[in-house]
Amino acid sequence: MARATAILFTILAVGAAFAQEPAKVSTAHPLDPLSQDEIRATVKLLKDEKRITGHTIFSYLGLLEPPKETVLAFKRGDTIIRRAKIVGYDGRERIALEGVVNLTEKKVESWQFIKGAQPGNLGGLDFKLTERIVRTDPRWIAAIKKRKLDPVDVVIYPMPVRGYLDRKPEGSRYVLAMFGLDEPDESADIPGLMALVDLTKRTVEWIRDEPGLMTRASYEHMFDPEKIEAKRPALKPIRITQPEGTNFEIEGQLVRWQGWEFRIGNDPRTGLVLHSVAYRAGDKLRSILYRGSLSELYVPYGDPDWFMMHWFDAGEFGLGSQSHSPLKPLNDVPENATLLQAVTHGSDGRPRTVPNAIAIYERDAGILWRHGGESRRARQLVVQSMFTVGNYDYGLNWIFHQDGVIEVEVELTGLMIWKAVPRIKDSASSHVSGRPSTGLLVAPNVEAPNHQHFFSFRLDMDVDGQVKNALYEMNTAAIPNKDGNPLGHGFAMTETLFKTEKQAQRQVNAPTARSWKIVNPSVLNELGQPSAYMLMPMGNAAPYALPGSYLAGVGAFANHHLWATPYRPNELYAAGTYVFDGEPTDGLAKWTAANRSIEFEDVVIWYTLGVTHLPRIEEWPVMTVHKAGFKLMPAGFFSRNPALDVPETEPPMKDK
Ligand SMILES: [Cu+2]
């Protein structure tokens, strides 16, 4: 079993909103993340009112964003009502709770216990509890001794059940416990042995004890920062400095650059959030994206023996709280980066500061445009953050271009999870035999299994205004001969309006150059075309969980690349609020069952970006970064190339 899994469950909860600059009334905004003081005040109020006890674990403690109308109507200096949203778990009563605290009026506005719901992001609770329950179970002790092992040497890996169980008593929190050895120099899985643990009743419900050959894998070939030798001579430096200063301005959470204006936020669950993304043309600020964020990150594994190995990294491990990883200057980010800290919460409800949590920097981006001898150099603005979730590291970058393009990029790096296998070499024929492969041997006795990563992005598009956006699909195909294409070379693009949620559940399709467009028909450009932004897919992947399988249900959002919903402020997480036990109470599949209208509504689009990861030996013992992403591109928003006015790059002043 994967050693990294233990890390997943033992990560100390650190907490992420950005630290506010010294309080200036003028820059305060309703979308500012909660400050340290606000987090403290929330918990103090809950304690004073005896709503929480020492057994309360905070799964989520962050800003409850004000209603959209309030934000849109906000003017500097207006009174701001601040609210905190809480999702927690009472570790003694073992029940989920949800609440809202009005920090301005110092009162609890709502408080309820959610029977049957199982929050994630509980710090080490599941791990610690599983340890205690399993280690005292006589059946488990007997099974270990039967294998001539000492229970003290055995490590326990609790895995979420993810809907694997046909039925379970309502309210019980379950984990599947797997077992292994973790010695200083080697590691092993204990195949055939598994326990289903009821954390609520604190019992081992069953033990599965089947024969299996234990294989040991040496740590010799594993990633170990201590053993990395820098054998190459250090490279002569490339200096990336901006002696005349940056071209962007930061004011509180507001960033301005090359016509772009947006606010930086942070969600304890989904990490970096961009708010109110707009483009300034003269004195007119044109809205594009009201709110853009990740909504879930789902990682299913393809090894049939590892039926429990699937993760929901946002809902379970808090990308903006316990998984938020500080950026390392000069390595994660270039020399000219501005680094911001973030404030978030720990599972104990205390505020935590993540240093260097978000980087903002300009970078050279090659040629912007060119014809003949006339050309311009492109500059981009990158907003970067990283998350470490167990064995994996993810980058999330929002990249602003000078031509109105917003690029969303994810970076995948870190360590591949691995399992111990008997073989120490692969034969050359294994690549030509047609034998299906569910993983790759990456070191003697070490196999990295096939898996996938599905990022769901929630994009609340407000193209030139909040309401009456419409979603179209564009497909390109050959024109039939009979339709005026007698020579057979003609092709045409067709736009299709989606009127309902179900019509808008779509897949990428390279042969028809499929893309989607969010159109505001009430705003026209100089040529009479409606203002629009298109979502341009790049690479993508489809999930392999068979229809009807337990995993296809819990990972339903990955079944479509595109979803669309009418804006609802509380519909934030594609896989649902409660992903831990695979029985979400909400999420895209459930909301869209109502098949609501999305025609000329305040449309929210959801894009599933998938990566099918078939391990390569060159990704061992640590993966070089793999990038994936998509673009939001203006398509009628402007009346010509908006980057036409970018000036030619001149030599720096001192070189003249
Ligand atoms: Cu991967």
Coordinates of N, CA, C and O in Angstrom, one line a residue, residues 43-120:
V43 N -14.5 31.9 16.0 CA -14.4 30.8 17.0 C -14.8 31.2 18.4 O -15.5 30.5 19.1
K44 N -14.4 32.4 18.7 CA -14.7 32.9 20.1 C -16.2 33.0 20.3 O -16.8 32.6 21.3
L45 N -16.9 33.6 19.3 CA -18.3 33.7 19.4 C -19.0 32.4 19.5 O -19.9 32.2 20.3
L46 N -18.5 31.4 18.7 CA -19.1 30.1 18.8 C -18.8 29.4 20.2 O -19.7 28.7 20.7
K47 N -17.7 29.7 20.7 CA -17.3 29.1 22.0 C -18.2 29.8 23.1 O -18.8 29.1 24.0
D48 N -18.3 31.1 23.0 CA -19.1 31.9 24.0 C -20.5 31.4 24.0 O -21.2 31.4 25.1
E49 N -21.0 31.1 22.8 CA -22.4 30.7 22.8 C -22.6 29.2 23.0 O -23.6 28.6 22.8
K50 N -21.4 28.5 23.3 CA -21.4 27.1 23.5 C -21.9 26.3 22.3 O -22.6 25.2 22.5
R51 N -21.7 26.8 21.1 CA -22.1 26.0 19.9 C -21.0 24.9 19.6 O -21.4 24.0 19.0
I52 N -19.8 25.2 20.0 CA -18.8 24.2 19.7 C -18.1 23.8 21.0 O -18.2 24.5 22.1
T53 N -17.4 22.7 21.0 CA -16.7 22.2 22.1 C -15.3 21.9 21.7 O -14.9 22.1 20.6
G54 N -14.5 21.4 22.7 CA -13.1 21.0 22.4 C -13.1 19.9 21.3 O -12.0 19.6 20.8
H55 N -14.2 19.2 21.1 CA -14.2 18.1 20.1 C -14.6 18.6 18.7 O -14.8 17.7 17.8
T56 N -14.9 19.9 18.5 CA -15.3 20.3 17.2 C -14.0 20.5 16.3 O -13.0 21.0 16.7
I57 N -14.2 19.9 15.1 CA -13.1 20.0 14.1 C -13.6 20.8 13.0 O -14.7 20.6 12.5
F58 N -12.8 21.8 12.5 CA -13.2 22.7 11.5 C -12.8 22.2 10.1 O -11.6 22.1 9.8
S59 N -13.7 21.7 9.3 CA -13.5 21.3 8.0 C -13.3 22.5 7.1 O -12.5 22.5 6.1
Y60 N -14.1 23.6 7.4 CA -14.1 24.8 6.5 C -14.5 26.0 7.4 O -15.4 25.9 8.2
L61 N -13.6 27.0 7.4 CA -13.9 28.2 8.1 C -13.4 29.4 7.2 O -12.2 29.6 7.1
G62 N -14.3 29.9 6.5 CA -13.9 31.0 5.5 C -15.0 32.0 5.3 O -16.1 31.9 5.9
L63 N -14.7 32.9 4.4 CA -15.7 34.0 4.1 C -17.0 33.4 3.5 O -16.9 32.7 2.5
L64 N -18.1 33.8 4.0 CA -19.4 33.6 3.3 C -19.5 34.8 2.4 O -19.7 35.9 2.9
E65 N -19.3 34.6 1.1 CA -19.4 35.8 0.2 C -20.8 36.4 0.2 O -21.8 35.7 0.3
P66 N -20.8 37.7 0.2 CA -22.1 38.4 0.2 C -22.9 38.1 -1.1 O -22.3 37.7 -2.1
P67 N -24.2 38.3 -1.1 CA -25.0 38.1 -2.3 C -24.3 38.9 -3.4 O -23.8 40.0 -3.2
K68 N -24.5 38.4 -4.6 CA -23.8 39.0 -5.8 C -24.3 40.4 -6.0 O -23.5 41.3 -6.3
E69 N -25.6 40.6 -5.8 CA -26.1 42.0 -5.9 C -25.4 43.0 -5.0 O -25.2 44.1 -5.4
T70 N -25.2 42.5 -3.8 CA -24.5 43.4 -2.8 C -23.1 43.7 -3.3 O -22.6 44.9 -3.2
V71 N -22.4 42.7 -3.8 CA -21.0 43.0 -4.3 C -21.0 43.9 -5.5 O -20.2 44.8 -5.6
L72 N -22.0 43.7 -6.4 CA -22.0 44.5 -7.6 C -22.4 45.9 -7.3 O -21.9 46.8 -8.0
A73 N -23.2 46.1 -6.3 CA -23.6 47.5 -6.0 C -22.6 48.2 -5.0 O -22.7 49.4 -4.8
F74 N -21.6 47.4 -4.6 CA -20.7 48.0 -3.6 C -19.9 49.2 -4.1 O -19.3 49.1 -5.2
K75 N -19.8 50.2 -3.3 CA -18.9 51.3 -3.6 C -17.9 51.5 -2.4 O -18.3 51.3 -1.3
R76 N -16.7 51.9 -2.7 CA -15.7 52.1 -1.7 C -16.3 53.0 -0.6 O -16.9 54.0 -0.8
G77 N -16.1 52.5 0.7 CA -16.5 53.2 1.8 C -17.9 52.8 2.3 O -18.3 53.1 3.4
D78 N -18.6 52.0 1.5 CA -19.9 51.4 1.9 C -19.7 50.5 3.1 O -18.7 49.9 3.3
T79 N -20.8 50.4 3.9 CA -20.7 49.5 5.1 C -20.6 48.1 4.5 O -21.4 47.7 3.6
I80 N -19.8 47.3 5.1 CA -19.6 45.9 4.7 C -20.1 45.0 5.8 O -19.6 45.1 7.0
I81 N -21.0 44.1 5.5 CA -21.4 43.1 6.5 C -20.6 41.8 6.3 O -20.6 41.3 5.2
R82 N -19.8 41.4 7.3 CA -18.9 40.3 7.1 C -19.5 39.1 7.8 O -20.0 39.1 8.9
R83 N -19.5 38.0 7.0 CA -20.0 36.7 7.5 C -19.0 35.6 7.3 O -18.3 35.6 6.3
A84 N -18.9 34.7 8.3 CA -18.1 33.5 8.2 C -18.9 32.3 8.0 O -20.0 32.1 8.6
K85 N -18.5 31.4 7.1 CA -19.2 30.1 6.9 C -18.4 29.0 7.5 O -17.1 29.0 7.4
I86 N -19.1 28.2 8.2 CA -18.4 27.1 9.0 C -19.0 25.7 8.5 O -20.2 25.6 8.5
V87 N -18.1 24.8 8.2 CA -18.5 23.4 8.1 C -17.6 22.7 9.1 O -16.4 22.8 9.1
G88 N -18.2 21.9 10.0 CA -17.4 21.2 11.0 C -17.9 19.8 11.3 O -18.8 19.3 10.6
Y89 N -17.2 19.3 12.2 CA -17.6 17.9 12.6 C -17.4 17.8 14.1 O -16.4 18.2 14.7
D90 N -18.5 17.4 14.8 CA -18.4 17.2 16.2 C -17.8 15.8 16.4 O -18.4 14.8 16.2
G91 N -16.5 15.7 16.8 CA -15.8 14.5 17.0 C -16.3 13.6 18.1 O -16.1 12.4 18.0
R92 N -17.0 14.1 19.0 CA -17.6 13.3 20.1 C -19.0 12.8 19.7 O -19.3 11.6 19.7
E93 N -19.8 13.7 19.2 CA -21.2 13.3 18.8 C -21.1 12.7 17.4 O -22.1 12.0 16.9
R94 N -20.0 12.9 16.7 CA -19.8 12.4 15.3 C -20.9 12.8 14.4 O -21.6 11.9 13.8
I95 N -21.1 14.1 14.3 CA -22.1 14.6 13.4 C -21.6 15.9 12.7 O -20.8 16.6 13.3
A96 N -22.0 16.1 11.5 CA -21.5 17.2 10.7 C -22.3 18.5 11.2 O -23.5 18.3 11.6
L97 N -21.7 19.6 11.1 CA -22.5 20.8 11.4 C -22.1 21.9 10.4 O -21.0 21.9 9.8
E98 N -23.1 22.8 10.2 CA -22.9 23.9 9.3 C -23.4 25.2 10.0 O -24.5 25.1 10.6
G99 N -22.7 26.3 9.8 CA -23.2 27.5 10.4 C -22.7 28.7 9.7 O -21.8 28.7 8.9
V100 N -23.4 29.8 10.0 CA -23.0 31.1 9.5 C -22.9 32.1 10.7 O -23.9 32.1 11.5
V101 N -21.8 32.8 10.8 CA -21.6 33.8 11.9 C -21.6 35.2 11.2 O -20.8 35.4 10.3
N102 N -22.4 36.0 11.7 CA -22.4 37.4 11.3 C -21.4 38.2 12.2 O -21.6 38.4 13.3
L103 N -20.2 38.5 11.6 CA -19.2 39.1 12.4 C -19.4 40.6 12.6 O -18.9 41.1 13.6
T104 N -20.2 41.2 11.8 CA -20.5 42.6 12.0 C -21.4 42.8 13.1 O -21.2 43.7 14.0
E105 N -22.4 41.9 13.2 CA -23.4 42.1 14.3 C -23.1 41.1 15.4 O -23.9 41.0 16.4
K106 N -22.0 40.4 15.3 CA -21.6 39.5 16.4 C -22.7 38.5 16.8 O -23.0 38.4 18.0
K107 N -23.2 37.8 15.8 CA -24.2 36.8 16.2 C -24.2 35.6 15.2 O -23.7 35.7 14.1
V108 N -24.6 34.5 15.8 CA -24.7 33.3 14.9 C -26.0 33.4 14.2 O -27.1 33.4 14.8
E109 N -25.9 33.4 12.9 CA -27.2 33.5 12.1 C -27.8 32.2 11.7 O -29.0 32.1 11.5
S110 N -27.0 31.2 11.6 CA -27.6 29.8 11.4 C -26.7 28.8 11.9 O -25.4 29.0 12.0
W111 N -27.2 27.7 12.4 CA -26.5 26.6 13.0 C -27.3 25.4 12.9 O -28.4 25.3 13.4
Q112 N -26.8 24.4 12.2 CA -27.5 23.1 12.1 C -26.6 21.9 12.0 O -25.5 22.0 11.6
F113 N -27.1 20.8 12.5 CA -26.4 19.6 12.4 C -26.9 18.8 11.2 O -28.1 18.8 11.0
I114 N -26.0 18.2 10.5 CA -26.4 17.6 9.2 C -26.2 16.1 9.4 O -25.1 15.5 9.3
K115 N -27.3 15.4 9.6 CA -27.3 14.0 9.9 C -26.8 13.2 8.7 O -27.3 13.5 7.6
G116 N -25.9 12.3 8.9 CA -25.5 11.5 7.8 C -24.4 12.1 6.9 O -23.8 11.3 6.1
A117 N -24.1 13.4 7.0 CA -23.1 14.0 6.1 C -21.7 13.8 6.7 O -21.6 13.8 7.9
Q118 N -20.7 13.5 5.9 CA -19.4 13.3 6.3 C -18.4 14.3 5.7 O -18.0 14.1 4.6
P119 N -18.0 15.3 6.5 CA -17.1 16.3 5.9 C -15.7 15.7 5.8 O -15.3 14.7 6.5
G120 N -14.9 16.3 4.9 CA -13.5 16.0 4.8 C -12.7 17.0 5.5 O -13.2 17.8 6.3

